[in-house]
Coordinates of C-alpha atoms in Angstrom, one line a residue:
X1 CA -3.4 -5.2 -23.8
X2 CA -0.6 -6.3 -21.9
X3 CA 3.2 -5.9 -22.9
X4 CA 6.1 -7.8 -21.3
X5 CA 9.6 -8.3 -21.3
X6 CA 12.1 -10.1 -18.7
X7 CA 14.9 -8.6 -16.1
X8 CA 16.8 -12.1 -16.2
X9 CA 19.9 -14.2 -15.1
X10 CA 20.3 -17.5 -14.6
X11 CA 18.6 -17.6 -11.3
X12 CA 15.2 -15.7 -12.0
X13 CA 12.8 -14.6 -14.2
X14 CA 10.5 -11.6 -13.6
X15 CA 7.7 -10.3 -15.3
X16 CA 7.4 -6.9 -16.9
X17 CA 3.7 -6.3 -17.6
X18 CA 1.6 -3.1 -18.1
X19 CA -2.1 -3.6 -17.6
X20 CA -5.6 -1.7 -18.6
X21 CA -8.8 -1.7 -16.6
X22 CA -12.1 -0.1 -16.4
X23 CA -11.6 3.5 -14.6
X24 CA -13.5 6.5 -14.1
X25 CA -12.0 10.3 -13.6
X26 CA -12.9 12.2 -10.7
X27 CA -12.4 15.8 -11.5
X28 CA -10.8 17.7 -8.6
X29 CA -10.2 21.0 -10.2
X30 CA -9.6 22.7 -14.1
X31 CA -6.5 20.7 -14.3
X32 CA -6.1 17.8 -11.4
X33 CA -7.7 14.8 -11.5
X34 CA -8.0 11.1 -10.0
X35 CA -8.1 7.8 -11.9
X36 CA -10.5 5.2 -9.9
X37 CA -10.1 1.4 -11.0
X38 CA -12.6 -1.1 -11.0
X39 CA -11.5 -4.1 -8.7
X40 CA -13.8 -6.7 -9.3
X41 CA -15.3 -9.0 -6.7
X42 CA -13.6 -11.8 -5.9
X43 CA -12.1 -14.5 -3.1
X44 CA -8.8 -15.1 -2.1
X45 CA -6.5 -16.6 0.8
X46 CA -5.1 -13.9 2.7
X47 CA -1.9 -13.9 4.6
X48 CA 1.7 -15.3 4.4
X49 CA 1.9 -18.5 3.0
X50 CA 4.3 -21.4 4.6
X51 CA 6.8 -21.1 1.4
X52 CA 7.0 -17.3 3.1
X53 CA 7.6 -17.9 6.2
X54 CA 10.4 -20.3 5.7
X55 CA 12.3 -17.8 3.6
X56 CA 11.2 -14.8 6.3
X57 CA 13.2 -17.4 8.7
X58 CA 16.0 -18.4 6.3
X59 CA 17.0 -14.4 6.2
X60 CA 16.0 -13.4 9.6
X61 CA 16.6 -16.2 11.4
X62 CA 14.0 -17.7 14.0
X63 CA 14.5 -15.3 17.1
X64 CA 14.5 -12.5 14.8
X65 CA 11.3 -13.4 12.9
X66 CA 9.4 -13.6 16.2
X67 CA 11.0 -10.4 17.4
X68 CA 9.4 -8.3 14.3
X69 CA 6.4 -9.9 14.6
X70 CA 6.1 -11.3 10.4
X71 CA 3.7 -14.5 12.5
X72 CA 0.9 -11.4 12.6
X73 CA 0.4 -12.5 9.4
X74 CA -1.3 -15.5 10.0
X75 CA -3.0 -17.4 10.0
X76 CA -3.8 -17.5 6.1
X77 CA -7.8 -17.0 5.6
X78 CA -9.8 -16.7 2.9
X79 CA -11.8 -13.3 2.3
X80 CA -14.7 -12.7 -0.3
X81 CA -14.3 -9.1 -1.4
X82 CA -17.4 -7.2 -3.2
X83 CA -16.3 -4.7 -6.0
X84 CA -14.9 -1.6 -5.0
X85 CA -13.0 1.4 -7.0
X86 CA -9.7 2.1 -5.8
X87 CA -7.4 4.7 -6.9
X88 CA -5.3 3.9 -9.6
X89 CA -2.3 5.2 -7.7
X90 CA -1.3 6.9 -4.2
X91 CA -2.6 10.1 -3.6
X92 CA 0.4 12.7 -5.3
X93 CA 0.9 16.0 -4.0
X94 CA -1.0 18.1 -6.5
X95 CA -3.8 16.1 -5.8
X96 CA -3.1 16.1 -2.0
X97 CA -3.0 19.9 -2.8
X98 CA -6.2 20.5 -4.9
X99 CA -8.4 18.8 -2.0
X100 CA -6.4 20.3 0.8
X101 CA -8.3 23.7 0.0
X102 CA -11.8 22.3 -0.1
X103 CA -13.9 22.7 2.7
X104 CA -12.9 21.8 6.1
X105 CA -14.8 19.3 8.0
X106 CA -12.8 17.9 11.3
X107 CA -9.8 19.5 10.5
X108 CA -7.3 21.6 9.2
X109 CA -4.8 20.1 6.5
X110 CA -1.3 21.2 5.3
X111 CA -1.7 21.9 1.8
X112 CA 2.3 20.9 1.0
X113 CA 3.3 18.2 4.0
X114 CA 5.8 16.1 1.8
X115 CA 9.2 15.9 2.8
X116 CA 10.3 14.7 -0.7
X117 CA 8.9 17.8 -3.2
X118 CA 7.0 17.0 -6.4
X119 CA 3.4 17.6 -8.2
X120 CA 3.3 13.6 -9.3
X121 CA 5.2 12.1 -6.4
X122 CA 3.1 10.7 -3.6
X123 CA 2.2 13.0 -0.8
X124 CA 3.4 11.8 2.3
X125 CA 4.1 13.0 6.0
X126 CA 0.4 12.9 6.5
X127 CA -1.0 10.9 9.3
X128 CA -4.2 8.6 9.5
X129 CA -6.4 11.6 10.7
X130 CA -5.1 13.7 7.8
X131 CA -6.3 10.9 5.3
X132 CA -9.5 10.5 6.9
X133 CA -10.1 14.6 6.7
X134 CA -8.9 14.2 2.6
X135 CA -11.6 11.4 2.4
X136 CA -13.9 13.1 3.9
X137 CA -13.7 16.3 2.1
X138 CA -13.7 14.7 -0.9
X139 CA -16.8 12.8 -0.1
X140 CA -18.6 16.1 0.4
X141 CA -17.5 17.6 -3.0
X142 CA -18.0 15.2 -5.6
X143 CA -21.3 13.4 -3.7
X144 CA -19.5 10.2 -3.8
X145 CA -18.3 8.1 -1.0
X146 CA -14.8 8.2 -0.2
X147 CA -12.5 6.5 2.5
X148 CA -9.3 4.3 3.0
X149 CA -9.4 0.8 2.1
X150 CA -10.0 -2.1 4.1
X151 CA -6.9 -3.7 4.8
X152 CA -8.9 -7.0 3.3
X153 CA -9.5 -5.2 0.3
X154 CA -5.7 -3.5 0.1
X155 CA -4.1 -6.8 -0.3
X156 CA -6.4 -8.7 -2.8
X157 CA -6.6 -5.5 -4.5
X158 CA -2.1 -5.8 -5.0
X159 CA -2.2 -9.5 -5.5
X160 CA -5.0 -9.2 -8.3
X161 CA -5.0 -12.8 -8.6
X162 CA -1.9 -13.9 -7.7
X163 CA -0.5 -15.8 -5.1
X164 CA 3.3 -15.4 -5.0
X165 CA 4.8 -13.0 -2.5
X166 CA 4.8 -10.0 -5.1
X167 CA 2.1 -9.2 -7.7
X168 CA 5.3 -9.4 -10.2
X169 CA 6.4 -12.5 -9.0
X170 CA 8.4 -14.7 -6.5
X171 CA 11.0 -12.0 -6.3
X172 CA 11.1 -8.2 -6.7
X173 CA 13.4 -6.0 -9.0
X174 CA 14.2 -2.4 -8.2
X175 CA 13.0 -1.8 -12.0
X176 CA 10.3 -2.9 -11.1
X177 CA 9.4 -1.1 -7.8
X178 CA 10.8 1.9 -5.3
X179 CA 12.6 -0.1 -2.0
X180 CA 15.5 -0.1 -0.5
X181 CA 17.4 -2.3 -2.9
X182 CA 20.7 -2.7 -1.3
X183 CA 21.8 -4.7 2.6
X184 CA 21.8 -2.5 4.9
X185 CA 22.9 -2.7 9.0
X186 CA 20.6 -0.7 11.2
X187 CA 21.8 -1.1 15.2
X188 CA 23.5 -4.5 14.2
X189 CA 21.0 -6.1 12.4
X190 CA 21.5 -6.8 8.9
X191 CA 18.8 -6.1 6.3
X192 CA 19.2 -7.8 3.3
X193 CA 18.3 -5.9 -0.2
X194 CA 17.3 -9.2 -1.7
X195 CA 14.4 -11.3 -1.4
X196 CA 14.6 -14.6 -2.3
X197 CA 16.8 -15.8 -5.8
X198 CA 16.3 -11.5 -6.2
X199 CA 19.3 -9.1 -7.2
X200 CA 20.7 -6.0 -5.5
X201 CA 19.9 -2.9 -7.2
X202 CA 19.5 0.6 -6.5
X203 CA 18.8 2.0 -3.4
X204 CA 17.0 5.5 -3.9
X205 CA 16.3 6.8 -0.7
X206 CA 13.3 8.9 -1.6
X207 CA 10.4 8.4 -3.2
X208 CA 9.6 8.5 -7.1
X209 CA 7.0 9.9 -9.2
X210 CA 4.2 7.7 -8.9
X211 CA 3.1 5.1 -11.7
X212 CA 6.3 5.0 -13.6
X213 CA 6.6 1.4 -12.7
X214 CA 4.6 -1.6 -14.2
X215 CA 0.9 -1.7 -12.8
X216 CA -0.2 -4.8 -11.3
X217 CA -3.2 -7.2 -13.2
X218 CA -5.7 -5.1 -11.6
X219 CA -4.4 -1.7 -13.4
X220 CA -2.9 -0.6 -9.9
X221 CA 0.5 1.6 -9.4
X222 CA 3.1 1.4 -6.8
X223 CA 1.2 -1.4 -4.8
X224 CA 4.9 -2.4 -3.8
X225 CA 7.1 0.2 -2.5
X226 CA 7.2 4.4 -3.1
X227 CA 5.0 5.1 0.1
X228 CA 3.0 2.7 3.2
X229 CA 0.1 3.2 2.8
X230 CA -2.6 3.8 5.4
X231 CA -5.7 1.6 5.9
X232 CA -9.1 1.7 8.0
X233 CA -8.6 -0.9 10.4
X234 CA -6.8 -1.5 13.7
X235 CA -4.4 -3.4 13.8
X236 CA -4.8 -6.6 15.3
X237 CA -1.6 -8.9 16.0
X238 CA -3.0 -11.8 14.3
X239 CA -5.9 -12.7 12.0
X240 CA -7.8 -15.1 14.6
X241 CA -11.6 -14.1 14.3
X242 CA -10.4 -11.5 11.3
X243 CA -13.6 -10.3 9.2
X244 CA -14.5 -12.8 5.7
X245 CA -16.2 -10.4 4.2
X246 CA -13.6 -7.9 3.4
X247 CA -14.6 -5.0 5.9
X248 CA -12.1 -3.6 7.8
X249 CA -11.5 -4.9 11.5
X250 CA -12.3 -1.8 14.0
X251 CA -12.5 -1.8 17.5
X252 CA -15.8 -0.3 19.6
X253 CA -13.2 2.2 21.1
X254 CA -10.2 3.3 18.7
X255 CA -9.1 5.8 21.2
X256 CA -5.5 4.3 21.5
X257 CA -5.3 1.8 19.1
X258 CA -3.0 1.9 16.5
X259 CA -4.0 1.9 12.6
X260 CA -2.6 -0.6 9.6
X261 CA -0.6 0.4 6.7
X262 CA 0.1 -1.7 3.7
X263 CA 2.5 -1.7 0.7
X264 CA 6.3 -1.0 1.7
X265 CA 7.8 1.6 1.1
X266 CA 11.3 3.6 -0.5
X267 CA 12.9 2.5 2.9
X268 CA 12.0 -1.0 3.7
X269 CA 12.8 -4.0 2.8
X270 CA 11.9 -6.3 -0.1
X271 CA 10.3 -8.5 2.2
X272 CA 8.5 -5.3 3.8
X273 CA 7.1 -4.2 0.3
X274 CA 5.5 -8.3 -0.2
X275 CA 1.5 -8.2 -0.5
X276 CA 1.1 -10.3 2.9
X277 CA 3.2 -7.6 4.7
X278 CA 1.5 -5.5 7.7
X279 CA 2.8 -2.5 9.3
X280 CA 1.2 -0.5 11.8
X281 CA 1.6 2.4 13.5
X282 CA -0.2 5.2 16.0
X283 CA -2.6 7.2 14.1
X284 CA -1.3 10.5 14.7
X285 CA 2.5 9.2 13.2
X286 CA 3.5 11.0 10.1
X287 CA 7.2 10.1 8.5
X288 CA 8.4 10.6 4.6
X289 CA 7.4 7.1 3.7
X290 CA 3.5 7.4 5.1
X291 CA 0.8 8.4 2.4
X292 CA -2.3 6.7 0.8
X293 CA -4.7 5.8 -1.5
X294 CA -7.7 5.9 -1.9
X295 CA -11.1 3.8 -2.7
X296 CA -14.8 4.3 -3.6
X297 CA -17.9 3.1 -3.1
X298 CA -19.1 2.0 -6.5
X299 CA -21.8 4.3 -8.2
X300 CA -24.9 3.1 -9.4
X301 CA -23.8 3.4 -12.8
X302 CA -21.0 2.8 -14.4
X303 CA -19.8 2.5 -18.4

């Protein structure tokens, strides 16, 4: 069933819409569980389209869009994703919690990390390795296999069909999703609030309980803002001889390379938080706005 209403002016429209998809729970104790989503198989073009990267350029400016690196976006592919299960949200401190006392298996983990304190906000401070050791543990629990998504399979899982910069639409709303919502000047650059014919709005400077806004057509939370998220691959500065399959992109030696993370976040920028958006970072990096989801490899049933 799907339910929608409008946050409107005369310049934009943007839809409201809450979605429902198949799911299965993964127990993790008596009272703590984890909602898995079916994401269906599927193709799409992945990457920043050229209606993007003139806007990109319109608010940043040419020598500034080269300077952050928004080209490593490109060029715009298409990808053929199998079905996978992904968490129906980022991974929140009680679950963080629950699977932080299971079994060890590389490493030790910090059963309360966050910075920002809450049972249903999204854990965060936790680096790649840490995410890796939560999949990982998990894995060996439930007998199911468990790991971060491909960074293929992270963005057609947030567009779910679409193909405008944000699941929800050409713009973003800060009803709609947890970013810095307001222009800021960080060492005298301005970053502007707004994406696009999109409104100012609040600017919460933490995180927020996870799935209290709309889902995305896939059944998906927070796919836009609250947390980055981290992702298997390695990040690559462009997508020239990028995977078509959907796998994630991993070097023979990952020693010193640095790891992907998708989504945006409660800091960045609307154009940070856009489904084409890469971020990346060393894998041993944990700040407030890092966490993760997960995703599963489907089980041989499933009703």
């Amino acid at each position: 069933m799907t339910n929608e209403s409008t946050v409107a002016d005369k310049r934009l429209v943007i839809s409201r819409q809450t979605h429902q998809g198949k799911y299965f729970t993964e127990p993790l104790d008596d009272s703590t569980r984890l909602d898995i989503m079916l994401i269906p198989s599927g193709s799409f073009q992945m990457g920043q389209t050229e209606a993007e990267t003139a806007e990109l350029i319109r608010q940043l400016g040419e020598e500034k869009y080269q300077e952050l690196n928004y080209a490593d976006e490109l060029p715009r592919h298409k990808v053929t994703i199998p079905s996978f299960f992904m968490a129906r949200t980022p991974i929140t401190q009680s679950q963080w919690r629950v699977v932080a006392g299971y079994d060890r298996i590389d490493q030790n983990l910090d059963p309360d990390p966050s910075h920002f304190k809450g049972a249903n906000r999204p854990v965060e401070q936790v680096n790649w390795d840490d995410a890796t050791e939560f999949c990982q543990r998990l894995s060996q629990r439930t007998g199911r296999t468990y790991r971060l998504t491909s960074e293929a399979e992270w963005e057609y899982a947030c567009r779910a069909g679409t193909t405008t910069p944000f699941h929800c639409g050409e713009t973003l709303s800060d009803e709609l999703a947890n970013y810095a919502a307001q222009d800021r000047e960080i060492s005298g650059t301005l970053y502007q609030g707004t994406y696009g014919r999109g409104l100012l709005g609040q600017y919460r400077e933490e995180t927020t309980e996870v799935g209290q806004f709309p889902a995305n057509p896939f059944g998906l939370y927070d796919m836009h803002g609250n947390v980055l998220e981290w992702c298997e691959d390695d990040y690559h500065s462009s997508y020239e001889d990028a995977p078509a399959d959907g796998r994630a992109w991993v070097d023979l030696d990952r020693t010193e390379t640095r790891r992907v993370l998708r989504g945006g976040s409660w800091f960045g920028t609307p154009w940070n938080c856009r489904s084409a958006c890469r971020d990346d970072y060393s894998r041993d990096r944990r700040l407030s706005n890092f966490g993760f989801r997960v995703c599963c490899v489907p089980p041989r049933t499933f009703s």
